[in-house]
PDB file of C-alpha atoms and ligand atoms in Angstrom:
ATOM      1  CA  MET A   1      -1.812  -1.467  30.500  1.00 43.00           C
ATOM      2  CA  THR A   2       1.562  -3.057  29.692  1.00 57.00           C
ATOM      3  CA  HIS A   3       3.955  -0.707  27.937  1.00 85.00           C
ATOM      4  CA  ASN A   4       5.123  -2.288  24.708  1.00 96.00           C
ATOM      5  CA  PRO A   5       8.710  -1.181  23.960  1.00 98.00           C
ATOM      6  CA  VAL A   6       8.469  -2.204  20.297  1.00 98.00           C
ATOM      7  CA  LEU A   7       5.246  -1.716  18.344  1.00 98.00           C
ATOM      8  CA  TYR A   8       4.547  -4.148  15.518  1.00 98.00           C
ATOM      9  CA  SER A   9       2.051  -3.897  12.682  1.00 98.00           C
ATOM     10  CA  VAL A  10       1.684  -5.357   9.196  1.00 98.00           C
ATOM     11  CA  ALA A  11       0.089  -3.719   6.157  1.00 97.00           C
ATOM     12  CA  ASP A  12       0.657  -4.101   2.415  1.00 95.00           C
ATOM     13  CA  GLY A  13       3.277  -6.817   2.941  1.00 98.00           C
ATOM     14  CA  VAL A  14       5.332  -4.514   5.195  1.00 98.00           C
ATOM     15  CA  ALA A  15       6.016  -5.165   8.886  1.00 98.00           C
ATOM     16  CA  THR A  16       6.578  -1.880  10.699  1.00 98.00           C
ATOM     17  CA  LEU A  17       8.613  -2.038  13.903  1.00 98.00           C
ATOM     18  CA  THR A  18       8.529   1.122  16.010  1.00 98.00           C
ATOM     19  CA  LEU A  19      11.005   1.500  18.860  1.00 98.00           C
ATOM     20  CA  ASN A  20       8.747   2.850  21.559  1.00 98.00           C
ATOM     21  CA  ARG A  21      10.465   4.511  24.532  1.00 98.00           C
ATOM     22  CA  PRO A  22      10.149   8.079  23.249  1.00 98.00           C
ATOM     23  CA  GLU A  23      10.782   9.723  26.644  1.00 98.00           C
ATOM     24  CA  VAL A  24      14.408   8.481  26.478  1.00 98.00           C
ATOM     25  CA  LEU A  25      14.776   8.763  22.687  1.00 98.00           C
ATOM     26  CA  ASN A  26      14.068   5.023  22.310  1.00 98.00           C
ATOM     27  CA  SER A  27      17.280   3.991  24.049  1.00 98.00           C
ATOM     28  CA  PHE A  28      17.634   0.245  24.524  1.00 97.00           C
ATOM     29  CA  THR A  29      16.983  -1.647  27.719  1.00 95.00           C
ATOM     30  CA  ARG A  30      17.225  -5.420  27.730  1.00 94.00           C
ATOM     31  CA  PRO A  31      13.427  -5.874  27.553  1.00 96.00           C
ATOM     32  CA  MET A  32      13.301  -3.550  24.558  1.00 97.00           C
ATOM     33  CA  ALA A  33      16.129  -5.482  22.887  1.00 97.00           C
ATOM     34  CA  ALA A  34      14.313  -8.766  23.492  1.00 97.00           C
ATOM     35  CA  ALA A  35      11.129  -7.261  22.017  1.00 98.00           C
ATOM     36  CA  ALA A  36      13.045  -5.985  18.963  1.00 98.00           C
ATOM     37  CA  GLN A  37      14.636  -9.392  18.404  1.00 98.00           C
ATOM     38  CA  ALA A  38      11.248 -11.119  18.726  1.00 98.00           C
ATOM     39  CA  ALA A  39       9.652  -8.645  16.317  1.00 98.00           C
ATOM     40  CA  LEU A  40      12.400  -9.226  13.746  1.00 98.00           C
ATOM     41  CA  ASP A  41      11.948 -13.001  14.121  1.00 98.00           C
ATOM     42  CA  ARG A  42       8.199 -12.604  13.654  1.00 98.00           C
ATOM     43  CA  ALA A  43       8.682 -10.531  10.496  1.00 98.00           C
ATOM     44  CA  ALA A  44      11.253 -13.005   9.162  1.00 98.00           C
ATOM     45  CA  ALA A  45       8.948 -15.990   9.722  1.00 98.00           C
ATOM     46  CA  ASP A  46       5.755 -14.455   8.291  1.00 98.00           C
ATOM     47  CA  VAL A  47       5.517 -15.237   4.563  1.00 97.00           C
ATOM     48  CA  ALA A  48       3.023 -12.393   4.179  1.00 97.00           C
ATOM     49  CA  VAL A  49       5.771  -9.961   5.236  1.00 98.00           C
ATOM     50  CA  ARG A  50       8.023  -9.116   2.312  1.00 98.00           C
ATOM     51  CA  ALA A  51       9.702  -5.954   3.625  1.00 98.00           C
ATOM     52  CA  ILE A  52      10.472  -4.515   7.053  1.00 98.00           C
ATOM     53  CA  LEU A  53      10.335  -0.888   8.162  1.00 98.00           C
ATOM     54  CA  LEU A  54      12.151   0.199  11.330  1.00 99.00           C
ATOM     55  CA  THR A  55      11.510   3.581  12.935  1.00 98.00           C
ATOM     56  CA  GLY A  56      11.299   5.314  16.287  1.00 98.00           C
ATOM     57  CA  ALA A  57       8.414   6.856  18.222  1.00 98.00           C
ATOM     58  CA  GLY A  58       8.584  10.537  19.127  1.00 98.00           C
ATOM     59  CA  ARG A  59      11.407  12.900  18.242  1.00 98.00           C
ATOM     60  CA  GLY A  60      14.308  10.421  18.178  1.00 98.00           C
ATOM     61  CA  PHE A  61      15.151   7.267  16.248  1.00 98.00           C
ATOM     62  CA  CYS A  62      17.262   5.585  18.933  1.00 98.00           C
ATOM     63  CA  ALA A  63      19.855   6.887  21.424  1.00 98.00           C
ATOM     64  CA  GLY A  64      21.618   3.520  21.750  1.00 98.00           C
ATOM     65  CA  GLN A  65      22.066   1.875  25.104  1.00 97.00           C
ATOM     66  CA  ASP A  66      19.903   3.150  27.974  1.00 96.00           C
ATOM     67  CA  LEU A  67      22.690   4.548  30.089  1.00 95.00           C
ATOM     68  CA  ALA A  68      20.689   4.248  33.298  1.00 93.00           C
ATOM     69  CA  GLU A  69      20.616   0.484  32.782  1.00 89.00           C
ATOM     70  CA  ALA A  70      24.330   0.294  31.963  1.00 84.00           C
ATOM     71  CA  MET A  71      25.506   2.596  34.795  1.00 80.00           C
ATOM     72  CA  PRO A  72      28.411   1.088  36.763  1.00 74.00           C
ATOM     73  CA  THR A  73      27.513   0.548  40.402  1.00 76.00           C
ATOM     74  CA  GLU A  74      29.931   0.960  43.310  1.00 75.00           C
ATOM     75  CA  GLY A  75      32.699  -1.614  43.003  1.00 71.00           C
ATOM     76  CA  GLU A  76      30.890  -3.566  40.323  1.00 77.00           C
ATOM     77  CA  ALA A  77      31.440  -3.294  36.566  1.00 76.00           C
ATOM     78  CA  PRO A  78      28.266  -3.527  34.483  1.00 76.00           C
ATOM     79  CA  PRO A  79      27.952  -6.713  32.397  1.00 85.00           C
ATOM     80  CA  ILE A  80      28.767  -4.778  29.239  1.00 90.00           C
ATOM     81  CA  ALA A  81      29.982  -7.698  27.137  1.00 92.00           C
ATOM     82  CA  ASP A  82      26.748  -9.555  27.968  1.00 91.00           C
ATOM     83  CA  ILE A  83      24.698  -6.495  26.987  1.00 92.00           C
ATOM     84  CA  VAL A  84      26.532  -6.153  23.681  1.00 95.00           C
ATOM     85  CA  ARG A  85      26.311  -9.883  22.927  1.00 96.00           C
ATOM     86  CA  GLY A  86      22.714 -10.222  24.078  1.00 94.00           C
ATOM     87  CA  THR A  87      21.275  -6.926  22.852  1.00 92.00           C
ATOM     88  CA  TYR A  88      23.029  -5.475  19.839  1.00 97.00           C
ATOM     89  CA  ASN A  89      24.831  -8.349  18.136  1.00 98.00           C
ATOM     90  CA  PRO A  90      21.634 -10.384  17.686  1.00 98.00           C
ATOM     91  CA  ILE A  91      19.759  -7.351  16.309  1.00 98.00           C
ATOM     92  CA  VAL A  92      22.472  -6.465  13.791  1.00 98.00           C
ATOM     93  CA  THR A  93      22.815 -10.119  12.755  1.00 98.00           C
ATOM     94  CA  ARG A  94      19.058 -10.389  12.234  1.00 98.00           C
ATOM     95  CA  LEU A  95      18.935  -7.177  10.173  1.00 98.00           C
ATOM     96  CA  ARG A  96      21.733  -8.397   7.900  1.00 98.00           C
ATOM     97  CA  ASP A  97      20.568 -12.025   7.668  1.00 98.00           C
ATOM     98  CA  VAL A  98      16.815 -11.617   7.216  1.00 98.00           C
ATOM     99  CA  PRO A  99      16.181 -12.481   3.544  1.00 98.00           C
ATOM    100  CA  LYS A 100      13.854  -9.506   3.144  1.00 98.00           C
ATOM    101  CA  PRO A 101      14.691  -5.834   2.572  1.00 98.00           C
ATOM    102  CA  VAL A 102      14.829  -3.613   5.656  1.00 98.00           C
ATOM    103  CA  VAL A 103      14.191   0.124   5.465  1.00 99.00           C
ATOM    104  CA  ALA A 104      15.177   2.390   8.375  1.00 99.00           C
ATOM    105  CA  ALA A 105      13.112   5.578   8.646  1.00 99.00           C
ATOM    106  CA  VAL A 106      15.358   7.734  10.820  1.00 99.00           C
ATOM    107  CA  ASN A 107      12.989  10.263  12.312  1.00 98.00           C
ATOM    108  CA  GLY A 108      15.439  12.091  14.590  1.00 98.00           C
ATOM    109  CA  VAL A 109      18.726  11.545  16.367  1.00 98.00           C
ATOM    110  CA  ALA A 110      20.369   8.116  16.009  1.00 98.00           C
ATOM    111  CA  ALA A 111      23.189   7.799  18.537  1.00 98.00           C
ATOM    112  CA  GLY A 112      25.614   5.059  19.579  1.00 98.00           C
ATOM    113  CA  ALA A 113      24.193   1.633  18.850  1.00 98.00           C
ATOM    114  CA  GLY A 114      21.094   3.404  17.497  1.00 98.00           C
ATOM    115  CA  ALA A 115      23.144   4.852  14.628  1.00 98.00           C
ATOM    116  CA  ASN A 116      24.836   1.564  13.840  1.00 98.00           C
ATOM    117  CA  ILE A 117      21.535  -0.327  13.893  1.00 98.00           C
ATOM    118  CA  ALA A 118      20.270   2.130  11.263  1.00 98.00           C
ATOM    119  CA  PHE A 119      23.416   1.566   9.174  1.00 98.00           C
ATOM    120  CA  ALA A 120      22.831  -2.204   9.345  1.00 98.00           C
ATOM    121  CA  CYS A 121      19.539  -1.752   7.463  1.00 98.00           C
ATOM    122  CA  ASP A 122      19.419  -2.051   3.670  1.00 98.00           C
ATOM    123  CA  PHE A 123      18.035   1.443   3.118  1.00 98.00           C
ATOM    124  CA  VAL A 124      18.337   4.439   5.416  1.00 98.00           C
ATOM    125  CA  LEU A 125      15.885   7.257   4.789  1.00 98.00           C
ATOM    126  CA  ALA A 126      16.428  10.178   7.113  1.00 98.00           C
ATOM    127  CA  ALA A 127      14.317  13.189   7.954  1.00 98.00           C
ATOM    128  CA  GLU A 128      16.061  16.486   7.177  1.00 98.00           C
ATOM    129  CA  HIS A 129      16.380  17.215  10.898  1.00 98.00           C
ATOM    130  CA  ALA A 130      17.757  13.747  11.756  1.00 98.00           C
ATOM    131  CA  SER A 131      21.364  13.238  12.822  1.00 98.00           C
ATOM    132  CA  PHE A 132      23.838  10.444  13.495  1.00 98.00           C
ATOM    133  CA  VAL A 133      26.277  10.395  16.415  1.00 98.00           C
ATOM    134  CA  GLN A 134      28.941   7.823  17.191  1.00 98.00           C
ATOM    135  CA  ALA A 135      28.451   8.764  20.830  1.00 98.00           C
ATOM    136  CA  PHE A 136      30.614   5.994  22.288  1.00 98.00           C
ATOM    137  CA  SER A 137      33.866   7.966  22.729  1.00 98.00           C
ATOM    138  CA  LYS A 138      31.997  10.669  24.669  1.00 97.00           C
ATOM    139  CA  ILE A 139      31.318   8.185  27.468  1.00 96.00           C
ATOM    140  CA  GLY A 140      34.533   6.167  27.330  1.00 96.00           C
ATOM    141  CA  LEU A 141      33.299   3.231  25.256  1.00 96.00           C
ATOM    142  CA  VAL A 142      34.281   1.767  21.908  1.00 98.00           C
ATOM    143  CA  PRO A 143      31.883   1.624  18.950  1.00 98.00           C
ATOM    144  CA  ASP A 144      29.767  -1.516  18.727  1.00 98.00           C
ATOM    145  CA  SER A 145      26.756  -2.890  16.844  1.00 98.00           C
ATOM    146  CA  GLY A 146      28.940  -3.495  13.805  1.00 98.00           C
ATOM    147  CA  GLY A 147      29.897   0.163  13.407  1.00 98.00           C
ATOM    148  CA  THR A 148      33.606  -0.559  13.052  1.00 98.00           C
ATOM    149  CA  TRP A 149      32.798  -3.088  10.313  1.00 97.00           C
ATOM    150  CA  VAL A 150      30.293  -1.104   8.301  1.00 96.00           C
ATOM    151  CA  LEU A 151      31.460   2.519   8.558  1.00 97.00           C
ATOM    152  CA  PRO A 152      34.962   2.127   7.085  1.00 97.00           C
ATOM    153  CA  ARG A 153      33.344   0.246   4.202  1.00 95.00           C
ATOM    154  CA  LEU A 154      30.740   2.942   3.631  1.00 95.00           C
ATOM    155  CA  VAL A 155      32.771   6.120   4.108  1.00 96.00           C
ATOM    156  CA  GLY A 156      36.422   4.991   4.135  1.00 96.00           C
ATOM    157  CA  PRO A 157      38.777   4.744   7.107  1.00 97.00           C
ATOM    158  CA  ALA A 158      39.646   8.456   7.405  1.00 97.00           C
ATOM    159  CA  ARG A 159      36.061   9.616   7.878  1.00 97.00           C
ATOM    160  CA  ALA A 160      35.093   6.595   9.943  1.00 98.00           C
ATOM    161  CA  THR A 161      38.013   7.264  12.289  1.00 98.00           C
ATOM    162  CA  ALA A 162      36.972  10.904  12.719  1.00 98.00           C
ATOM    163  CA  MET A 163      33.366   9.948  13.384  1.00 98.00           C
ATOM    164  CA  PHE A 164      34.349   7.342  15.990  1.00 98.00           C
ATOM    165  CA  LEU A 165      37.098   9.249  17.790  1.00 98.00           C
ATOM    166  CA  LEU A 166      35.499  12.701  17.797  1.00 98.00           C
ATOM    167  CA  GLY A 167      31.876  11.585  18.198  1.00 98.00           C
ATOM    168  CA  ASP A 168      30.607  14.708  16.431  1.00 98.00           C
ATOM    169  CA  LYS A 169      27.014  14.879  15.263  1.00 98.00           C
ATOM    170  CA  VAL A 170      26.659  14.213  11.522  1.00 98.00           C
ATOM    171  CA  THR A 171      23.601  15.831   9.966  1.00 98.00           C
ATOM    172  CA  ALA A 172      21.330  13.928   7.591  1.00 98.00           C
ATOM    173  CA  ALA A 173      22.627  16.035   4.690  1.00 98.00           C
ATOM    174  CA  GLU A 174      26.251  15.263   5.621  1.00 98.00           C
ATOM    175  CA  ALA A 175      25.442  11.570   5.995  1.00 98.00           C
ATOM    176  CA  LEU A 176      23.939  11.583   2.509  1.00 98.00           C
ATOM    177  CA  SER A 177      26.933  13.325   0.982  1.00 98.00           C
ATOM    178  CA  LEU A 178      29.271  10.828   2.712  1.00 97.00           C
ATOM    179  CA  GLY A 179      27.362   7.883   1.203  1.00 97.00           C
ATOM    180  CA  LEU A 180      26.248   6.705   4.642  1.00 98.00           C
ATOM    181  CA  ILE A 181      22.536   6.786   3.892  1.00 98.00           C
ATOM    182  CA  TYR A 182      20.201   6.425   0.923  1.00 98.00           C
ATOM    183  CA  ARG A 183      17.995   9.541   0.979  1.00 98.00           C
ATOM    184  CA  VAL A 184      17.029  12.614   2.992  1.00 98.00           C
ATOM    185  CA  VAL A 185      13.420  13.766   2.933  1.00 98.00           C
ATOM    186  CA  PRO A 186      11.449  16.550   4.641  1.00 98.00           C
ATOM    187  CA  GLY A 187      10.437  15.508   8.153  1.00 98.00           C
ATOM    188  CA  ASP A 188       6.722  15.515   7.452  1.00 98.00           C
ATOM    189  CA  ALA A 189       7.205  13.277   4.397  1.00 98.00           C
ATOM    190  CA  LEU A 190       9.487  10.714   6.049  1.00 98.00           C
ATOM    191  CA  MET A 191       6.951   8.041   6.962  1.00 98.00           C
ATOM    192  CA  VAL A 192       5.004   8.385   3.711  1.00 98.00           C
ATOM    193  CA  GLU A 193       8.228   8.037   1.692  1.00 98.00           C
ATOM    194  CA  ALA A 194       9.571   5.190   3.813  1.00 98.00           C
ATOM    195  CA  GLN A 195       6.273   3.290   3.661  1.00 98.00           C
ATOM    196  CA  ALA A 196       6.096   3.792  -0.095  1.00 98.00           C
ATOM    197  CA  LEU A 197       9.626   2.444  -0.512  1.00 98.00           C
ATOM    198  CA  ALA A 198       8.937  -0.548   1.745  1.00 98.00           C
ATOM    199  CA  ALA A 199       5.616  -1.256  -0.030  1.00 98.00           C
ATOM    200  CA  ARG A 200       7.391  -1.084  -3.390  1.00 98.00           C
ATOM    201  CA  LEU A 201      10.029  -3.538  -2.176  1.00 98.00           C
ATOM    202  CA  ALA A 202       7.288  -5.823  -0.823  1.00 98.00           C
ATOM    203  CA  LEU A 203       5.903  -6.248  -4.349  1.00 98.00           C
ATOM    204  CA  MET A 204       9.289  -7.242  -5.763  1.00 98.00           C
ATOM    205  CA  PRO A 205      10.715 -10.783  -6.086  1.00 98.00           C
ATOM    206  CA  THR A 206      11.495 -11.269  -2.395  1.00 98.00           C
ATOM    207  CA  ARG A 207      13.545 -14.427  -2.908  1.00 97.00           C
ATOM    208  CA  ALA A 208      15.906 -12.651  -5.321  1.00 98.00           C
ATOM    209  CA  LEU A 209      16.176  -9.623  -3.011  1.00 98.00           C
ATOM    210  CA  GLY A 210      17.071 -11.883  -0.072  1.00 98.00           C
ATOM    211  CA  LEU A 211      19.698 -13.696  -2.129  1.00 98.00           C
ATOM    212  CA  THR A 212      21.094 -10.328  -3.258  1.00 98.00           C
ATOM    213  CA  LYS A 213      21.492  -9.365   0.413  1.00 98.00           C
ATOM    214  CA  ARG A 214      23.457 -12.569   0.928  1.00 98.00           C
ATOM    215  CA  LEU A 215      25.749 -11.646  -1.964  1.00 98.00           C
ATOM    216  CA  LEU A 216      26.293  -8.152  -0.608  1.00 97.00           C
ATOM    217  CA  ASN A 217      27.053  -9.517   2.866  1.00 97.00           C
ATOM    218  CA  ALA A 218      29.545 -12.001   1.432  1.00 97.00           C
ATOM    219  CA  SER A 219      31.212  -9.458  -0.864  1.00 96.00           C
ATOM    220  CA  ALA A 220      32.736  -7.702   2.128  1.00 90.00           C
ATOM    221  CA  THR A 221      35.037 -10.644   2.816  1.00 94.00           C
ATOM    222  CA  ASN A 222      35.103 -12.792  -0.361  1.00 97.00           C
ATOM    223  CA  ASP A 223      37.738 -12.483  -3.069  1.00 97.00           C
ATOM    224  CA  LEU A 224      36.521 -12.141  -6.663  1.00 98.00           C
ATOM    225  CA  ALA A 225      36.763 -15.861  -7.436  1.00 98.00           C
ATOM    226  CA  ALA A 226      34.698 -16.793  -4.389  1.00 98.00           C
ATOM    227  CA  GLN A 227      32.162 -14.082  -5.131  1.00 98.00           C
ATOM    228  CA  LEU A 228      31.781 -15.174  -8.780  1.00 98.00           C
ATOM    229  CA  GLU A 229      31.144 -18.725  -7.607  1.00 98.00           C
ATOM    230  CA  LEU A 230      28.607 -17.584  -4.999  1.00 98.00           C
ATOM    231  CA  GLU A 231      26.812 -15.518  -7.666  1.00 98.00           C
ATOM    232  CA  ALA A 232      26.563 -18.635  -9.831  1.00 98.00           C
ATOM    233  CA  GLN A 233      25.138 -20.675  -6.940  1.00 98.00           C
ATOM    234  CA  LEU A 234      22.629 -18.063  -5.855  1.00 98.00           C
ATOM    235  CA  GLN A 235      21.644 -17.308  -9.448  1.00 98.00           C
ATOM    236  CA  ALA A 236      20.694 -20.983  -9.725  1.00 98.00           C
ATOM    237  CA  GLU A 237      18.483 -20.559  -6.630  1.00 97.00           C
ATOM    238  CA  ALA A 238      16.892 -17.384  -8.009  1.00 98.00           C
ATOM    239  CA  GLY A 239      16.449 -19.033 -11.399  1.00 97.00           C
ATOM    240  CA  ALA A 240      14.502 -21.864  -9.789  1.00 97.00           C
ATOM    241  CA  SER A 241      12.033 -19.446  -8.159  1.00 97.00           C
ATOM    242  CA  GLU A 242       8.416 -18.930  -9.090  1.00 97.00           C
ATOM    243  CA  ASP A 243       9.139 -15.210  -9.395  1.00 97.00           C
ATOM    244  CA  PHE A 244      11.805 -15.767 -12.050  1.00 97.00           C
ATOM    245  CA  ARG A 245       9.279 -17.641 -14.187  1.00 97.00           C
ATOM    246  CA  GLU A 246       6.765 -14.852 -13.593  1.00 97.00           C
ATOM    247  CA  GLY A 247       9.315 -12.115 -14.371  1.00 97.00           C
ATOM    248  CA  VAL A 248      10.366 -13.612 -17.668  1.00 97.00           C
ATOM    249  CA  GLY A 249       6.785 -14.560 -18.583  1.00 98.00           C
ATOM    250  CA  ALA A 250       5.568 -11.040 -17.891  1.00 97.00           C
ATOM    251  CA  PHE A 251       8.414  -9.561 -19.930  1.00 97.00           C
ATOM    252  CA  LEU A 252       7.663 -11.763 -22.933  1.00 97.00           C
ATOM    253  CA  GLU A 253       3.917 -11.144 -22.645  1.00 97.00           C
ATOM    254  CA  LYS A 254       4.521  -7.390 -22.262  1.00 97.00           C
ATOM    255  CA  ARG A 255       2.576  -7.145 -18.988  1.00 97.00           C
ATOM    256  CA  LYS A 256       3.373  -6.109 -15.418  1.00 96.00           C
ATOM    257  CA  PRO A 257       4.739  -8.987 -13.336  1.00 97.00           C
ATOM    258  CA  ALA A 258       2.824 -10.147 -10.259  1.00 97.00           C
ATOM    259  CA  PHE A 259       5.553 -11.450  -7.965  1.00 97.00           C
ATOM    260  CA  VAL A 260       4.581 -13.667  -5.041  1.00 96.00           C
ATOM    261  CA  GLY A 261       7.877 -13.694  -3.165  1.00 96.00           C
ATOM    262  CA  ARG A 262       8.731 -17.345  -3.810  1.00 95.00           C
TER     263      ARG A 262
HETATM  264  O1  LIG B 301      26.077  -1.527  28.056  1.00 51.35           O
HETATM  265  C1  LIG B 301      26.729  -0.720  27.405  1.00 51.35           C
HETATM  266  O2  LIG B 301      26.828   0.475  27.741  1.00 51.35           O
HETATM  267  C2  LIG B 301      27.353  -1.170  26.118  1.00 51.35           C
HETATM  268  C3  LIG B 301      26.529  -0.800  24.968  1.00 51.35           C
HETATM  269  C4  LIG B 301      26.766   0.326  24.291  1.00 51.35           C
HETATM  270  C5  LIG B 301      25.915   0.729  23.155  1.00 51.35           C
HETATM  271  C6  LIG B 301      25.699   2.222  23.076  1.00 51.35           C
HETATM  272  O3  LIG B 301      24.802   2.618  22.393  1.00 51.35           O
HETATM  273  S1  LIG B 301      26.723   3.256  23.979  1.00 51.35           S
HETATM  274  C7  LIG B 301      26.070   4.886  23.566  1.00 51.35           C
HETATM  275  C8  LIG B 301      24.890   5.213  24.413  1.00 51.35           C
HETATM  276  N1  LIG B 301      24.228   6.409  23.971  1.00 51.35           N
HETATM  277  C9  LIG B 301      24.691   7.636  24.218  1.00 51.35           C
HETATM  278  O4  LIG B 301      25.734   7.830  24.799  1.00 51.35           O
HETATM  279  C10 LIG B 301      23.822   8.789  23.778  1.00 51.35           C
HETATM  280  C11 LIG B 301      23.356   9.575  24.977  1.00 51.35           C
HETATM  281  N2  LIG B 301      22.444  10.619  24.570  1.00 51.35           N
HETATM  282  C12 LIG B 301      22.870  11.784  24.045  1.00 51.35           C
HETATM  283  O5  LIG B 301      24.054  12.030  23.876  1.00 51.35           O
HETATM  284  C13 LIG B 301      21.822  12.774  23.701  1.00 51.35           C
HETATM  285  O6  LIG B 301      20.639  12.442  24.397  1.00 51.35           O
HETATM  286  C14 LIG B 301      21.509  12.803  22.183  1.00 51.35           C
HETATM  287  C15 LIG B 301      22.703  13.429  21.429  1.00 51.35           C
HETATM  288  C16 LIG B 301      21.223  11.420  21.635  1.00 51.35           C
HETATM  289  C17 LIG B 301      20.249  13.690  21.937  1.00 51.35           C
HETATM  290  O7  LIG B 301      20.421  14.923  22.593  1.00 51.35           O
HETATM  291  P1  LIG B 301      19.141  15.859  22.815  1.00 51.35           P
HETATM  292  O8  LIG B 301      19.665  17.135  23.400  1.00 51.35           O
HETATM  293  O9  LIG B 301      18.370  15.934  21.566  1.00 51.35           O
HETATM  294  O10 LIG B 301      18.214  15.095  23.868  1.00 51.35           O
HETATM  295  P2  LIG B 301      18.430  14.946  25.446  1.00 51.35           P
HETATM  296  O11 LIG B 301      17.788  16.053  26.164  1.00 51.35           O
HETATM  297  O12 LIG B 301      19.857  14.669  25.748  1.00 51.35           O
HETATM  298  O13 LIG B 301      17.631  13.570  25.706  1.00 51.35           O
HETATM  299  C18 LIG B 301      16.214  13.553  25.892  1.00 51.35           C
HETATM  300  C19 LIG B 301      15.924  12.637  27.071  1.00 51.35           C
HETATM  301  O14 LIG B 301      16.362  11.324  26.724  1.00 51.35           O
HETATM  302  C20 LIG B 301      16.706  13.027  28.308  1.00 51.35           C
HETATM  303  O15 LIG B 301      15.906  12.689  29.430  1.00 51.35           O
HETATM  304  P3  LIG B 301      15.203  13.875  30.294  1.00 51.35           P
HETATM  305  O16 LIG B 301      16.267  14.836  30.692  1.00 51.35           O
HETATM  306  O17 LIG B 301      14.202  14.497  29.345  1.00 51.35           O
HETATM  307  O18 LIG B 301      14.548  13.140  31.430  1.00 51.35           O
HETATM  308  C21 LIG B 301      17.903  12.119  28.255  1.00 51.35           C
HETATM  309  O19 LIG B 301      18.468  11.862  29.527  1.00 51.35           O
HETATM  310  C22 LIG B 301      17.280  10.856  27.688  1.00 51.35           C
HETATM  311  N3  LIG B 301      18.294  10.021  27.015  1.00 51.35           N
HETATM  312  C23 LIG B 301      18.904  10.300  25.846  1.00 51.35           C
HETATM  313  N4  LIG B 301      19.757   9.321  25.542  1.00 51.35           N
HETATM  314  C24 LIG B 301      19.670   8.422  26.543  1.00 51.35           C
HETATM  315  C25 LIG B 301      18.744   8.863  27.487  1.00 51.35           C
HETATM  316  N5  LIG B 301      18.462   8.166  28.591  1.00 51.35           N
HETATM  317  C26 LIG B 301      19.116   7.005  28.774  1.00 51.35           C
HETATM  318  N6  LIG B 301      20.026   6.516  27.901  1.00 51.35           N
HETATM  319  C27 LIG B 301      20.334   7.174  26.777  1.00 51.35           C
HETATM  320  N7  LIG B 301      21.209   6.670  25.909  1.00 51.35           N
END
């Protein structure tokens, strides 16, 4: 039987991607990265998928790079830039660019690139026992996977600097209080809560949610004038959608809307 490093299933409009190398806390090898990228492409292309749920098998969410794969060999530096460009950058770009909401269900430790992949998702739900570690400095690397872009924006430069330079473990409760994540739930409720959130999002006007992601992505670098103009443009796109007609119609007819995602 071939071991599948990323499990993929669809139910209720939600594609669930499960990182599946539990014996090494779902750390990334290149085959696993390729499988994750392919799974994200599949979810993006499937019109029946209107939300994505990312989680890990076993007791960890993801421990970042598989360090056995990245180990320097005698006299030869590992192709680290290629790994970062080929593994993590395409995953983070896909998570931010997919015009569908992405929920991370962080079921245990998220370390290195594993933490920053979680932070690239639209919602992070963490189990009470989960933790986040910017493990890079512990092994002589710099943060990657967009961590240096997203963390200062989420928690401010002082806390981001401490997390990166010290590499201390941040508990789920601390991450919540810092504004790094959306919610903390008891471990045994994590998947039920995460699936419920993803299923709820999958019934919403997908087109508008995707356009909202685009606005949020752009807001990090746009000035106010540019952002106001982009809002006008994307509002025109949302206003031309089937779901806008349905939303307004349902409101006026005092009934629940039935959005189709177009
Ligand atoms: O190519 C490049 O390097 C550039 C790309 C960089 C991106 C990155 O993500 S760099 C950061 C890489 N990740 C780390 O440095 C984290 C390493 N892991 C840990 O520090 C700890 O495992 C954790 C804090 C995440 C969890 O600790 P704990 O005590 O809960 O678990 P453990 O016992 O350390 O790990 C369980 C097993 O998973 C263990 O194997 P064993 O002893 O049972 O056979 C451990 O070796 C393995 N494991 C954990 N993380 C990795 C790993 N194996 C390979 N690579 C890992 N990253």
